[in-house]
CSV table of C-alpha atoms in Angstrom, one decimal:
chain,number,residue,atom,x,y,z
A,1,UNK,CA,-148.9,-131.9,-235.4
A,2,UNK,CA,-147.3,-134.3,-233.1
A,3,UNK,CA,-144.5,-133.4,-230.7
A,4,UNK,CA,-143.6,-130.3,-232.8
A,5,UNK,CA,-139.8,-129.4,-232.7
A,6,UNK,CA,-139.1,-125.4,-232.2
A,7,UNK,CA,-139.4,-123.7,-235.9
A,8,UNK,CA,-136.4,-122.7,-237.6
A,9,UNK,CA,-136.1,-118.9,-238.2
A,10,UNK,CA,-138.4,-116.7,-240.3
A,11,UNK,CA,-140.8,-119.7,-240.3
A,12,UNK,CA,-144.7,-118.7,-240.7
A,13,UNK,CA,-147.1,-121.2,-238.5
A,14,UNK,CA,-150.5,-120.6,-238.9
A,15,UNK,CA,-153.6,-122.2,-237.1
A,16,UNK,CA,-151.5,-124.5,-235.5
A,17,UNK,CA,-152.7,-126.2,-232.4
A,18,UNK,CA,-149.6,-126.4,-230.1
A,19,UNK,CA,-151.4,-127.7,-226.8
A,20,UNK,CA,-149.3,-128.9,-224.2
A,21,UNK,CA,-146.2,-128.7,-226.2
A,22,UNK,CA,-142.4,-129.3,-224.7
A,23,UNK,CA,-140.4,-126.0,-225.7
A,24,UNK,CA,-138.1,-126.1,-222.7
A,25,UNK,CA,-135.5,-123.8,-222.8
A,26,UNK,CA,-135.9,-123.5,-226.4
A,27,UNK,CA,-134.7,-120.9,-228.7
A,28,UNK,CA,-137.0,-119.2,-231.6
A,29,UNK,CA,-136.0,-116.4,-233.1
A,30,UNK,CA,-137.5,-114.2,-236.1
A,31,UNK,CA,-140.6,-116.9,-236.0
A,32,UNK,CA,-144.3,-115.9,-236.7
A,33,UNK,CA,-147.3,-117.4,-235.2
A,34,UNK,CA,-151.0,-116.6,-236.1
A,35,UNK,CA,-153.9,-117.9,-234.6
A,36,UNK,CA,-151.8,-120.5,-232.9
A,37,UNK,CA,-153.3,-122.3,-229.5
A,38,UNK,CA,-150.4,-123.1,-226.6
A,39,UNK,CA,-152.9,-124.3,-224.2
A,40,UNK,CA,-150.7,-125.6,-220.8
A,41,UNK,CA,-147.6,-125.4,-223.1
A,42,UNK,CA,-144.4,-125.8,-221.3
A,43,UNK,CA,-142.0,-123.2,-222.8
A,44,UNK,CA,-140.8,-122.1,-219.5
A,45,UNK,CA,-136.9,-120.5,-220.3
A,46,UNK,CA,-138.0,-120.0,-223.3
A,47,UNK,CA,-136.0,-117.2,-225.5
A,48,UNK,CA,-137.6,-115.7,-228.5
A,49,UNK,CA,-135.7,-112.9,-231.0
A,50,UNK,CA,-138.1,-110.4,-233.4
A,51,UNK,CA,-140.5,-113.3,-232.9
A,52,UNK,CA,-144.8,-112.2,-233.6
A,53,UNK,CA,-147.6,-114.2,-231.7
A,54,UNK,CA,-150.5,-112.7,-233.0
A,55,UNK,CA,-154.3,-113.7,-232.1
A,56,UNK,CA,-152.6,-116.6,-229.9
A,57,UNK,CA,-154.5,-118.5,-227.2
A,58,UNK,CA,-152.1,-119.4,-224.5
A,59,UNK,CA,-154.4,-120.2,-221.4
A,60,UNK,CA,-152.4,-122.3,-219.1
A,61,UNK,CA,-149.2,-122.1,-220.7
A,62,UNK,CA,-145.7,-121.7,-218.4
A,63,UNK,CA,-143.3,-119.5,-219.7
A,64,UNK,CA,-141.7,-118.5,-216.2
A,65,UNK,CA,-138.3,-117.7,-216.7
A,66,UNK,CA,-138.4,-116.9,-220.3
A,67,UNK,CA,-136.7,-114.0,-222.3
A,68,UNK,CA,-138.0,-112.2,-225.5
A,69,UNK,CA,-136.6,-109.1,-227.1
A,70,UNK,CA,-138.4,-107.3,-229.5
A,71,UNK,CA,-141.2,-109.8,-229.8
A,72,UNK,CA,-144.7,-108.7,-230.9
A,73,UNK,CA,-147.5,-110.8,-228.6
A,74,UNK,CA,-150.6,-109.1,-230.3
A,75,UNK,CA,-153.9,-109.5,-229.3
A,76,UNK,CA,-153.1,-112.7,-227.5
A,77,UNK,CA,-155.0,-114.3,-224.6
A,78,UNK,CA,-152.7,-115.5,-221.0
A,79,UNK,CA,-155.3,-116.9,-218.9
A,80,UNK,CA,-154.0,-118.3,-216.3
A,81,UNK,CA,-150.9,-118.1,-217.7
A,82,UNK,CA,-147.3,-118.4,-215.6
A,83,UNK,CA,-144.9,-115.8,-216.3
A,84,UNK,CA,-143.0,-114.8,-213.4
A,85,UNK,CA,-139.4,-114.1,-214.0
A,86,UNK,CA,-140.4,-113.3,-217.4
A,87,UNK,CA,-137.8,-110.4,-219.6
A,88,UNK,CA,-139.4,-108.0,-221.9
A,89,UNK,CA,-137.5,-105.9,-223.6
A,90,UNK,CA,-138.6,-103.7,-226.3
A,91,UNK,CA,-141.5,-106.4,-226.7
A,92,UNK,CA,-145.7,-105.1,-227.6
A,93,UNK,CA,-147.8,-106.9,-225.8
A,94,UNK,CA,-150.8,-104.5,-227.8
A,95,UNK,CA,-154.4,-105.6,-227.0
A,96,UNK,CA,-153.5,-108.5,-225.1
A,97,UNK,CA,-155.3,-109.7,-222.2
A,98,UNK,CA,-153.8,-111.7,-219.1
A,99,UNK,CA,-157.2,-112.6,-216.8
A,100,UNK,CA,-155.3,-114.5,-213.7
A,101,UNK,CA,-152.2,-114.3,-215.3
A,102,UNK,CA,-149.3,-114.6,-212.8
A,103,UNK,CA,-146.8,-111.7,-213.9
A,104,UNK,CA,-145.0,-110.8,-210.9
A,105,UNK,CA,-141.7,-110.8,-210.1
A,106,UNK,CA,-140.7,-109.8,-214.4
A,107,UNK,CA,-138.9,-106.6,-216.0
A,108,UNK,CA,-139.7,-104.7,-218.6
A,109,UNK,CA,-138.1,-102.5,-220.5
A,110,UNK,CA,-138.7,-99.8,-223.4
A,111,UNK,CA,-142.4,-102.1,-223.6
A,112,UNK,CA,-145.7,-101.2,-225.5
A,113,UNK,CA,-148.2,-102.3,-223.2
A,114,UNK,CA,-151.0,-99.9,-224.8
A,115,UNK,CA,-154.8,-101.9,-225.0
A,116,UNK,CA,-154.0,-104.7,-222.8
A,117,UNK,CA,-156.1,-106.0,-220.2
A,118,UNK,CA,-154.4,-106.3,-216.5
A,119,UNK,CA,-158.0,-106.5,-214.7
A,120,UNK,CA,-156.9,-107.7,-210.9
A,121,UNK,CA,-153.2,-108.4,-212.1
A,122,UNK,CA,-150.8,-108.4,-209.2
A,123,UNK,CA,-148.2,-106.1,-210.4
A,124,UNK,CA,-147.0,-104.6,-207.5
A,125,UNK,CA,-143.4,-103.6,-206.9
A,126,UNK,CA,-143.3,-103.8,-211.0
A,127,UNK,CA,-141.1,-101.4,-212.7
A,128,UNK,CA,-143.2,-99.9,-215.5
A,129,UNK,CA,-141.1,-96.3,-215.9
A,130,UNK,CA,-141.2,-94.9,-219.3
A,131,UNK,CA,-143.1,-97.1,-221.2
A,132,UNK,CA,-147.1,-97.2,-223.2
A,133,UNK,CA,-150.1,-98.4,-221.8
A,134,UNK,CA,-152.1,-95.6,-223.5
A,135,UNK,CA,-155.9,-97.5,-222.7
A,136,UNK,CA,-154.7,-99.9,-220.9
A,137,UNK,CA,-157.3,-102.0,-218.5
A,138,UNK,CA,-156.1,-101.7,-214.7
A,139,UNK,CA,-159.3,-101.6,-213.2
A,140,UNK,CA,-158.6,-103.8,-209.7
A,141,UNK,CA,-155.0,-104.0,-210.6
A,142,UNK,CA,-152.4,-104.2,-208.0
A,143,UNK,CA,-149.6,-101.7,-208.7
A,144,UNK,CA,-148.4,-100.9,-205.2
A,145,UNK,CA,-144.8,-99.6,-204.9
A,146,UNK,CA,-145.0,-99.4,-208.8
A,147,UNK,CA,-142.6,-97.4,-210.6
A,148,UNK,CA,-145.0,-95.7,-213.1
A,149,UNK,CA,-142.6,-92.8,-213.4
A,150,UNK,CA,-143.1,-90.5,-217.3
A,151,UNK,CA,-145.2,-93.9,-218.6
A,152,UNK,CA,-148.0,-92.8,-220.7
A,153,UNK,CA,-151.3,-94.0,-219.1
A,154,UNK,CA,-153.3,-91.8,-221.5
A,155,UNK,CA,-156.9,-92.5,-221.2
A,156,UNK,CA,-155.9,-95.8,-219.2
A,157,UNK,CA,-158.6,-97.2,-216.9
A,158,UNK,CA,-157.7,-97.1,-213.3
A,159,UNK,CA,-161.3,-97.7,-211.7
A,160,UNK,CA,-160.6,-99.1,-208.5
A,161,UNK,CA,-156.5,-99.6,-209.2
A,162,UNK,CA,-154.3,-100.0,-206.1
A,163,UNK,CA,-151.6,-97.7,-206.2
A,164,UNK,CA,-150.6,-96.8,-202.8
A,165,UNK,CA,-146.9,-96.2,-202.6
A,166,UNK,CA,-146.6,-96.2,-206.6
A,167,UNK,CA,-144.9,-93.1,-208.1
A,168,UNK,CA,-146.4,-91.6,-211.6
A,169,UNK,CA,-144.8,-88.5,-211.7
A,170,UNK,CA,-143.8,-87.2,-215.1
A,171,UNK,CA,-146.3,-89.7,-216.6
A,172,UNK,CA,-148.9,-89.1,-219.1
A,173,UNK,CA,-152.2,-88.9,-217.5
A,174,UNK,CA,-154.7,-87.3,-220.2
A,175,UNK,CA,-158.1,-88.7,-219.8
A,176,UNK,CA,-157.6,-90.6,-216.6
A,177,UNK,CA,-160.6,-90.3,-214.2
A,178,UNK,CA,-158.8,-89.2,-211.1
A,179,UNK,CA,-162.3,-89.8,-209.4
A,180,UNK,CA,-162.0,-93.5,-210.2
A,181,UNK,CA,-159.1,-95.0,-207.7
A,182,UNK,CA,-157.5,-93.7,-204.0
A,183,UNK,CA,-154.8,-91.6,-204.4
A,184,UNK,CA,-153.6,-92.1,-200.7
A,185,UNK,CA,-150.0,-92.6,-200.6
A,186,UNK,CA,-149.0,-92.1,-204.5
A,187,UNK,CA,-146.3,-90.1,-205.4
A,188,UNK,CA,-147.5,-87.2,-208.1
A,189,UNK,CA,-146.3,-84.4,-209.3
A,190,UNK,CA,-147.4,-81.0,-209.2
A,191,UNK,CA,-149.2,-80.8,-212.4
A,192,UNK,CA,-151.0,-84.3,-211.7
A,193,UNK,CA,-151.7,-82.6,-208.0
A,194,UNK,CA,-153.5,-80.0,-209.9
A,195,UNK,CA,-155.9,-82.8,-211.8
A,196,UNK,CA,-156.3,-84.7,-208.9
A,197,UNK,CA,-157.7,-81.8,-206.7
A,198,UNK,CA,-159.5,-80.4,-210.1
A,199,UNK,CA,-161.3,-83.8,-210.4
A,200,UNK,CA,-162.9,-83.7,-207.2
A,201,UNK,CA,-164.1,-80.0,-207.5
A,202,UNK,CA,-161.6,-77.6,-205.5
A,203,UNK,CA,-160.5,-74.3,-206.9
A,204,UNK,CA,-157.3,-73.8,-207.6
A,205,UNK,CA,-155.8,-70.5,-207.1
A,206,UNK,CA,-152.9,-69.1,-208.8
């Protein structure tokens, strides 16, 4: 497909290879893509509305700057991908993976992050409050200063996670191997405080 113009809504692309394509402060909205490749796309500004990118490749691609509300990216791959300045808002990002993904400065809002991979993701300062990453992947992410305030991190992996100055009280924390990251420095509450102290083999007395 040669220099592809932006679909027109409640189109269905399938298999498409999109490499390197110009979508510039363009506008989709209500679009489906599966198994679409956006290798070193430029879509940076980029606004998408009830949009799904599902099994996408996007290793590369630039999409600082860009907006998307209640857009499904499932199961789709951002290596190396830009996305700073990036707006989520009521989005799933489910089972997606971001290996040197830049994501930092972005917000996110009322977001399912659950099954994603953020391995060594910068993320620090990132305000996360409320919102799923039941099994998500932090192992050697950087979430200093986070606000990870009533999120559910059930059974998320935080081997090794920097979280020093990052606040998770009220969050969900079944399943999380307190033994796996320092605590020095976060913010917990007194039931997580309990687990933590549990988890390294002290006795706690009524």
């Amino acid at each position: 497909m040669a220099d592809p113009q932006p679909p027109a809504p409640g189109t269905v692309w399938e298999g498409e290879d999109l490499a390197r394509v110009d979508w510039d402060w363009a506008r989709l909205e209500q679009v489906t893509f599966i198994d679409c490749r956006f290798d070193d796309a430029d879509m940076s500004e980029l606004v998408t509305t009830r949009c799904v990118f599902e099994r996408c490749v996007l290793t590369g691609a630039s999409l600082s700057g860009s907006r998307h509300e209640g857009t499904a990216f499932l199961s789709c791959r951002f290596d190396r991908a830009k996305l700073s300045n990036v707006t989520w808002s009521g989005c799933k990002l489910t089972g997606s993976q971001f290996p040197g993904a830049t994501l930092r400065p972005m917000t996110s809002s009322e977001c399912d992050w659950s099954y994603v991979s953020l391995r060594g993701v910068d993320l620090s300062g990132v305000d996360l409050s409320g919102q799923k990453l039941t099994e998500a992947d932090l192992t050697d992410t950087v979430l200093t200063d986070a606000d990870l305030t009533r999120a559910d991190l059930r059974r998320a992996r935080l081997q090794s996670t920097q979280l020093r100055g990052a606040d998770l009280r009220g969050a969900q924390t079944d399943g999380v191997n307190w033994r796996g990251f320092d605590p020095t420095g976060v913010r917990l509450d007194l039931a997580q405080a309990v687990l933590f102290t549990s988890a390294h083999g002290a006795l706690v007395a009524g």
